[in-house]
CSV table of N, CA and C in Angstrom, one decimal:
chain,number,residue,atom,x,y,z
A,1,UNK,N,132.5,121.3,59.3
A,1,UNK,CA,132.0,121.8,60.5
A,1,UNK,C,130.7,121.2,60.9
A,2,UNK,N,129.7,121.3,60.0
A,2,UNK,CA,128.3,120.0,60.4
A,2,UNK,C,128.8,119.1,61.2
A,3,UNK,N,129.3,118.3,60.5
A,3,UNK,CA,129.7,117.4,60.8
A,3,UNK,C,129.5,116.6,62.0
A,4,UNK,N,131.1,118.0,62.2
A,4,UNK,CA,131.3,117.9,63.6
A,4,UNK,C,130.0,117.8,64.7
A,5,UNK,N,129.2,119.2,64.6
A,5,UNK,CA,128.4,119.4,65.1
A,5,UNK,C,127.4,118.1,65.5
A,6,UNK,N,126.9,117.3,64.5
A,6,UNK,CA,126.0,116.2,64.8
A,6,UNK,C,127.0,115.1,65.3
A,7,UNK,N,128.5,114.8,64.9
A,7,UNK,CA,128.6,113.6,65.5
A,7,UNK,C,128.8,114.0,67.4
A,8,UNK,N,129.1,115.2,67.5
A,8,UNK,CA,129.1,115.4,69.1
A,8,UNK,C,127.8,115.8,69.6
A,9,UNK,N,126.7,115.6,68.7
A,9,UNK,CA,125.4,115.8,69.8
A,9,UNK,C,125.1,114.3,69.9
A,10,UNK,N,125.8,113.3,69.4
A,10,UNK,CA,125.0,112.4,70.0
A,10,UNK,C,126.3,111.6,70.7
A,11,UNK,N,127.4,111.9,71.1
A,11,UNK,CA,127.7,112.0,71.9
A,11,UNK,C,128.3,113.3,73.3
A,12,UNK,N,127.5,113.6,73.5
A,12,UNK,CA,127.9,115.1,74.2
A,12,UNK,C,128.6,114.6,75.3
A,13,UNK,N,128.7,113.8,76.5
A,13,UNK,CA,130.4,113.5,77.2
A,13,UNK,C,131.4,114.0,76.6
A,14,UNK,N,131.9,113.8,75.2
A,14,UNK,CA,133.3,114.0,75.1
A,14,UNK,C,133.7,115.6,74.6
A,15,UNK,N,132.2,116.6,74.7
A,15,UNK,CA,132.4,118.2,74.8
A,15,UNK,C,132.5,118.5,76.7
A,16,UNK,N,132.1,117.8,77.5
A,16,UNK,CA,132.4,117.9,78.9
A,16,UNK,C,133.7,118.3,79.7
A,17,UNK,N,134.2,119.5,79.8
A,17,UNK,CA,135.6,119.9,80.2
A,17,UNK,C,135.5,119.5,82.3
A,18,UNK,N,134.7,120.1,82.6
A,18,UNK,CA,134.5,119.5,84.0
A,18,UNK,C,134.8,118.4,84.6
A,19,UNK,N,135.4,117.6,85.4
A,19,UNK,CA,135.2,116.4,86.3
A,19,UNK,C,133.6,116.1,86.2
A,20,UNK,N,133.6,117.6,87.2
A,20,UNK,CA,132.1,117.2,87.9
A,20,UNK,C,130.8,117.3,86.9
A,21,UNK,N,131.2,118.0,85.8
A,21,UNK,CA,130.0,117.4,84.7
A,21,UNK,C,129.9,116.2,84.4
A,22,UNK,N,131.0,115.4,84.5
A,22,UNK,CA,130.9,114.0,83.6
A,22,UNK,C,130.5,113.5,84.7
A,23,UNK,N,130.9,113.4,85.9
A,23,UNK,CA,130.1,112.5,86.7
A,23,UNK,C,128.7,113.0,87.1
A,24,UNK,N,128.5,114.4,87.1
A,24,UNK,CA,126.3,114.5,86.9
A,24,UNK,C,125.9,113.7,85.9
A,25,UNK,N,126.6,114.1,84.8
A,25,UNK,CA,125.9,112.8,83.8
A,25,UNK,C,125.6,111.3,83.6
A,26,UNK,N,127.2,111.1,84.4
A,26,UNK,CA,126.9,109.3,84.8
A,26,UNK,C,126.1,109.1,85.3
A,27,UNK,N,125.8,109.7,86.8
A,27,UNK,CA,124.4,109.6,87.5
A,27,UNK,C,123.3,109.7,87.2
A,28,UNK,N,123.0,110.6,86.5
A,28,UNK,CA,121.6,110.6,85.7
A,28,UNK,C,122.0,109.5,84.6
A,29,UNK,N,122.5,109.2,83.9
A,29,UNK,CA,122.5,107.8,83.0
A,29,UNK,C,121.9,106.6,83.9
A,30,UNK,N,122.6,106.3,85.0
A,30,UNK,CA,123.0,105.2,85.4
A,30,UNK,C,121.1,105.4,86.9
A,31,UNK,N,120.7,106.7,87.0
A,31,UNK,CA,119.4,107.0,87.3
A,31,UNK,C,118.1,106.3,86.7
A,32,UNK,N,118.7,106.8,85.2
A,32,UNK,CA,117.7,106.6,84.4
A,32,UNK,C,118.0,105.1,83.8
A,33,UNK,N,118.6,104.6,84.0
A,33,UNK,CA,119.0,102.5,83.4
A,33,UNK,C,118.0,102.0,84.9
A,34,UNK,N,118.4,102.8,86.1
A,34,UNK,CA,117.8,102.0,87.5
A,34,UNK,C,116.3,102.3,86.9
A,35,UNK,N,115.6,103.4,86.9
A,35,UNK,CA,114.3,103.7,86.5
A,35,UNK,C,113.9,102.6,85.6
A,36,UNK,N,114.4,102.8,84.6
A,36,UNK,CA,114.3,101.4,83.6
A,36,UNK,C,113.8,100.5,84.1
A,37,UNK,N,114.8,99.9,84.7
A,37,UNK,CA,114.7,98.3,84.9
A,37,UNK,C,113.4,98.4,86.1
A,38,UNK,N,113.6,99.2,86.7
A,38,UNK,CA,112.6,98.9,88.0
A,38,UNK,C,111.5,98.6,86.9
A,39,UNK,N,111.0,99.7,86.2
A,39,UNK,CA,109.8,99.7,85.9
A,39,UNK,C,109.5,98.4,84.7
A,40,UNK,N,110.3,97.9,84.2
A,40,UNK,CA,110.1,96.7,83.4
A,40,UNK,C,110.1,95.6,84.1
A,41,UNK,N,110.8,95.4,85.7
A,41,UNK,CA,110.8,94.3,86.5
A,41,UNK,C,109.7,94.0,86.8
A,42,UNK,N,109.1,92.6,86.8
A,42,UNK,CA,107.7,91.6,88.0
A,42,UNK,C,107.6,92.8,89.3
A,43,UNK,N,107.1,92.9,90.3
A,43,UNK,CA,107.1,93.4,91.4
A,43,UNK,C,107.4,92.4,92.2
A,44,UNK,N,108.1,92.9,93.4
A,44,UNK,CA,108.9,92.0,93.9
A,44,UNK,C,108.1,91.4,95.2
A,45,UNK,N,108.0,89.8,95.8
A,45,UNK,CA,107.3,89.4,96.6
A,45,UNK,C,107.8,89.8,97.8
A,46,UNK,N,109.0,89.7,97.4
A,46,UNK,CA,109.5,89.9,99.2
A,46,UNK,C,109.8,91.4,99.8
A,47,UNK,N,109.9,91.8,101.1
A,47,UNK,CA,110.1,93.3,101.2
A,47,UNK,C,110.9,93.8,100.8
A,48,UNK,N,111.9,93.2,100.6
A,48,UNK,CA,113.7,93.7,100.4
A,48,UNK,C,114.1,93.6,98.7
A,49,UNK,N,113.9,94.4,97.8
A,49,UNK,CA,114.5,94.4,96.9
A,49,UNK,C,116.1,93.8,96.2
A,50,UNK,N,116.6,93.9,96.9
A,50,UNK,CA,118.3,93.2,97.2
A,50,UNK,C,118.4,92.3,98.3
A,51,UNK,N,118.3,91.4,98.1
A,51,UNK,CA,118.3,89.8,99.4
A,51,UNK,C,120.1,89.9,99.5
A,52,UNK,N,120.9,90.5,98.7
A,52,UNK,CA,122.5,90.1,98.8
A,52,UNK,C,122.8,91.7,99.8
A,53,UNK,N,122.3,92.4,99.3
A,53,UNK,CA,122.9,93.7,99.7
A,53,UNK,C,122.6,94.0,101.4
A,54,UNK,N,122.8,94.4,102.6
A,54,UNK,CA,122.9,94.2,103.8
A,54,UNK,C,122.0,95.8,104.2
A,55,UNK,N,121.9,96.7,103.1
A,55,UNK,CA,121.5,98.0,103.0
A,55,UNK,C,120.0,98.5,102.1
A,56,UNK,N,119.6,99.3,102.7
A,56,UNK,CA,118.4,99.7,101.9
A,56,UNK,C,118.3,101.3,101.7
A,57,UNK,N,117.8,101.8,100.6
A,57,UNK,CA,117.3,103.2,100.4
A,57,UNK,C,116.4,103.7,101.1
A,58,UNK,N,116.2,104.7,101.6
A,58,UNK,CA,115.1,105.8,101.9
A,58,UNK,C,113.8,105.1,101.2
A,59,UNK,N,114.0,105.2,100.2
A,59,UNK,CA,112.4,105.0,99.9
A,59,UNK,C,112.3,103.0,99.7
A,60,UNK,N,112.9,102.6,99.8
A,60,UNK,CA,113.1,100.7,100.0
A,60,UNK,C,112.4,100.8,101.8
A,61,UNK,N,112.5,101.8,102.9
A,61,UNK,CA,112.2,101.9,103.9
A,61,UNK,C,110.8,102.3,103.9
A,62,UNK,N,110.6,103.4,103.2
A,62,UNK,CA,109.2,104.3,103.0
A,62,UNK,C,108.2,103.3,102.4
A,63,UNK,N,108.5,102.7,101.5
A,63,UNK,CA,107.5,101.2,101.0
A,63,UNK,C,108.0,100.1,102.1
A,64,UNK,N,108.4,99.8,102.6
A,64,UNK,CA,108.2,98.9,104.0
A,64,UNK,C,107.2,99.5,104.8
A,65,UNK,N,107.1,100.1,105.1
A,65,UNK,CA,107.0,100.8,106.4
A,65,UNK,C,105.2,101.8,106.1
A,66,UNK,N,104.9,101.8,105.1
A,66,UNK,CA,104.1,102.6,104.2
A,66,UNK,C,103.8,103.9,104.6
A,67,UNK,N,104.9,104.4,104.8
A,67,UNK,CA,105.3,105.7,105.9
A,67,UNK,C,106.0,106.8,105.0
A,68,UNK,N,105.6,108.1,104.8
A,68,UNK,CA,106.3,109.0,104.1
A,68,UNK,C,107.8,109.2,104.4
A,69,UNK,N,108.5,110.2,103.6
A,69,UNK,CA,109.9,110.1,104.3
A,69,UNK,C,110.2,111.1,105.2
A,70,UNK,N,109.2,112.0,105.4
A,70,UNK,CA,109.5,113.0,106.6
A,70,UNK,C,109.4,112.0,108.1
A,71,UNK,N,108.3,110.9,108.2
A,71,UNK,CA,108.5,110.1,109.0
A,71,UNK,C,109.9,108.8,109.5
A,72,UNK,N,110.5,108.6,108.4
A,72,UNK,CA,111.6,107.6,108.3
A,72,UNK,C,112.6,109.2,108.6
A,73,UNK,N,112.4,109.9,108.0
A,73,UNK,CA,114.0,111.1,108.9
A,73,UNK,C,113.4,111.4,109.7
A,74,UNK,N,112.7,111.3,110.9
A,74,UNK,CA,112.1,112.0,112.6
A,74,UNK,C,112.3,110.6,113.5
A,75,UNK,N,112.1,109.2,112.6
A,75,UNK,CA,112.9,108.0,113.2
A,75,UNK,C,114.6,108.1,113.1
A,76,UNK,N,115.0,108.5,112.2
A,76,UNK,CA,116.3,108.6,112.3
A,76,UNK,C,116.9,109.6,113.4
A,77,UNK,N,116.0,110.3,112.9
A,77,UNK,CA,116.6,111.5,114.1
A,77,UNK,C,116.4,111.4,115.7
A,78,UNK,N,115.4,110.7,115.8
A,78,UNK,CA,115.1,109.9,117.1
A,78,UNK,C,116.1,108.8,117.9
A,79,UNK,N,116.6,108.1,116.2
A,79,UNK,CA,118.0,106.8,117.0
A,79,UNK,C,116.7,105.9,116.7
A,80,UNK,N,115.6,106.1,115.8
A,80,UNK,CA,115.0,104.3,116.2
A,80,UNK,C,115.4,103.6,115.3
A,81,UNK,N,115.8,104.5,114.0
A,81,UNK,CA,116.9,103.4,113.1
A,81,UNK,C,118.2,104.7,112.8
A,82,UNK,N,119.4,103.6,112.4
A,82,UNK,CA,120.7,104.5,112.5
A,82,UNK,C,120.6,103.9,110.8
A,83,UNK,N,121.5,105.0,110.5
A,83,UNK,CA,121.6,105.3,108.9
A,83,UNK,C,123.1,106.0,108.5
A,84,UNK,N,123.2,105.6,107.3
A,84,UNK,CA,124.6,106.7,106.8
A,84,UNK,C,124.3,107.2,105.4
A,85,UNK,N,125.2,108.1,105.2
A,85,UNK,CA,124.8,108.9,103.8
A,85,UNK,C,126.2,109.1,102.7
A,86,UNK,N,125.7,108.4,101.7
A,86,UNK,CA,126.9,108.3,101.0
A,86,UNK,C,126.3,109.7,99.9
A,87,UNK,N,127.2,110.3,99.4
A,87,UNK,CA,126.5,111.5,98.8
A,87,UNK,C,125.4,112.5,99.5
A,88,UNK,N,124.6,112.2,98.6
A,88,UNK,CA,123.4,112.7,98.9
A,88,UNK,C,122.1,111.4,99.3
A,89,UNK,N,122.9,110.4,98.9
A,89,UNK,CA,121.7,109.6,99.6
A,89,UNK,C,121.9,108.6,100.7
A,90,UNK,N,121.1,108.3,101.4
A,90,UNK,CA,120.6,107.7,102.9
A,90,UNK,C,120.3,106.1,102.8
A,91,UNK,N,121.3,106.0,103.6
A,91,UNK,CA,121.1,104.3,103.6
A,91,UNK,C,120.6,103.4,104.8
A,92,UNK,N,120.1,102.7,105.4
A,92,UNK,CA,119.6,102.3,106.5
A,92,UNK,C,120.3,100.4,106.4
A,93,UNK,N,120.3,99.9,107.8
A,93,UNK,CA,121.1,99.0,108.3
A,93,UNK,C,119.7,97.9,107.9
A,94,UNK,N,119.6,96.8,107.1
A,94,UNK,CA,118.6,96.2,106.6
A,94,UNK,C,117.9,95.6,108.1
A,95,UNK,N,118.7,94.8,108.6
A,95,UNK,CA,118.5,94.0,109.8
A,95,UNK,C,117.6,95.4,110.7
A,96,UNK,N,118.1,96.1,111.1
A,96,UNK,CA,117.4,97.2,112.1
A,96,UNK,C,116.8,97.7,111.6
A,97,UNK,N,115.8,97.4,110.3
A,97,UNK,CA,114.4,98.0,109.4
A,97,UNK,C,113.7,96.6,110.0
A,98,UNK,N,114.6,95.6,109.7
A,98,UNK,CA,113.8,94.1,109.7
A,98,UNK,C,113.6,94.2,111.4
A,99,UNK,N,114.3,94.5,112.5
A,99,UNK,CA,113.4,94.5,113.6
A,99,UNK,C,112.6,95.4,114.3
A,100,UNK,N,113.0,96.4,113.3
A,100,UNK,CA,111.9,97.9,113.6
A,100,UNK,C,110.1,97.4,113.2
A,101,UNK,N,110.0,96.9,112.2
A,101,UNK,CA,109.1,96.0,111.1
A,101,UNK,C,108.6,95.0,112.4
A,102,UNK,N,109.2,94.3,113.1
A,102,UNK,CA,108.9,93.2,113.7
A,102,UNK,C,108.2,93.4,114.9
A,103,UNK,N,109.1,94.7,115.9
A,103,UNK,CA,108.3,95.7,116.8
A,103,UNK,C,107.0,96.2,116.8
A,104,UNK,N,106.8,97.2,115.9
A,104,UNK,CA,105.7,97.8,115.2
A,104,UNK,C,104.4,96.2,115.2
A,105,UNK,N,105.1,95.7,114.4
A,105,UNK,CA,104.0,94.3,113.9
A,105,UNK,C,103.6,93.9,115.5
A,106,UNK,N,104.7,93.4,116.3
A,106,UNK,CA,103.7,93.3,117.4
A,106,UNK,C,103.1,94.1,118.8
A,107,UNK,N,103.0,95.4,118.4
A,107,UNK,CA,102.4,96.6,118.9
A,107,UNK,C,100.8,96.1,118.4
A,108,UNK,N,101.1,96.5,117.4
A,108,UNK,CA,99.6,95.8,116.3
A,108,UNK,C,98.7,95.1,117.1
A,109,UNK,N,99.7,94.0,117.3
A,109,UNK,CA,98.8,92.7,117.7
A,109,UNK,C,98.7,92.7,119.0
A,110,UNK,N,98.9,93.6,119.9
A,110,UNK,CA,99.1,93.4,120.9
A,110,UNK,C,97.7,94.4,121.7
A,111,UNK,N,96.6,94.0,122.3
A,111,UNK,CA,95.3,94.5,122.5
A,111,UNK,C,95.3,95.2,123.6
A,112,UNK,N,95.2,96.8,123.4
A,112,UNK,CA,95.1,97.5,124.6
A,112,UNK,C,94.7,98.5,124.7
């Protein structure tokens, strides 16, 4: 009976009777591998963390933009960028950050 006990605490998935427990767990696994690597990664030169991917996170927008996220959801909710939500998280159209970015920049520069 020990045994048992220790070889299933180090793997606890296969005591999971739920669907939906085993996939909270993947997500937080697969949460905590992204955490990881971010924080072991160089910092990245360019805005866009994913040059292949066409999409950006909530907070991939919030560090563009150096804007909180109650700001980036009052733009969304405005229509000045369009977004979709897979889950629980919020994804934004990369191109339409990149010309939101480009707008703003020449607001900036523009003397009045």
């Amino acid at each position: 009976m020990e045994q048992e006990v220790n070889a299933n605490a180090t793997a606890p998935f296969l005591l999971i009777q739920k669907p939906q427990e085993l996939i909270r767990l993947f997500e937080s696994l697969i949460d905590q591998k992204i955490r990881e690597v971010l924080t072991t990664n160089t910092p990245v030169k360019n805005y866009y963390p994913d040059e292949d991917s066409p999409f950006l996170s909530s907070k991939d927008v919030e560090k563009i933009f150096k804007v909180s996220r109650q700001t980036i959801n009052d733009w969304r909710k405005s229509e000045l960028l369009q977004s979709f939500k897979i889950k629980s998280r919020r994804f934004f159209f990369k191109e339409q950050v990149e010309q939101l970015r480009t707008q703003l920049a020449e607001k900036k520069s523009i003397p009045g």
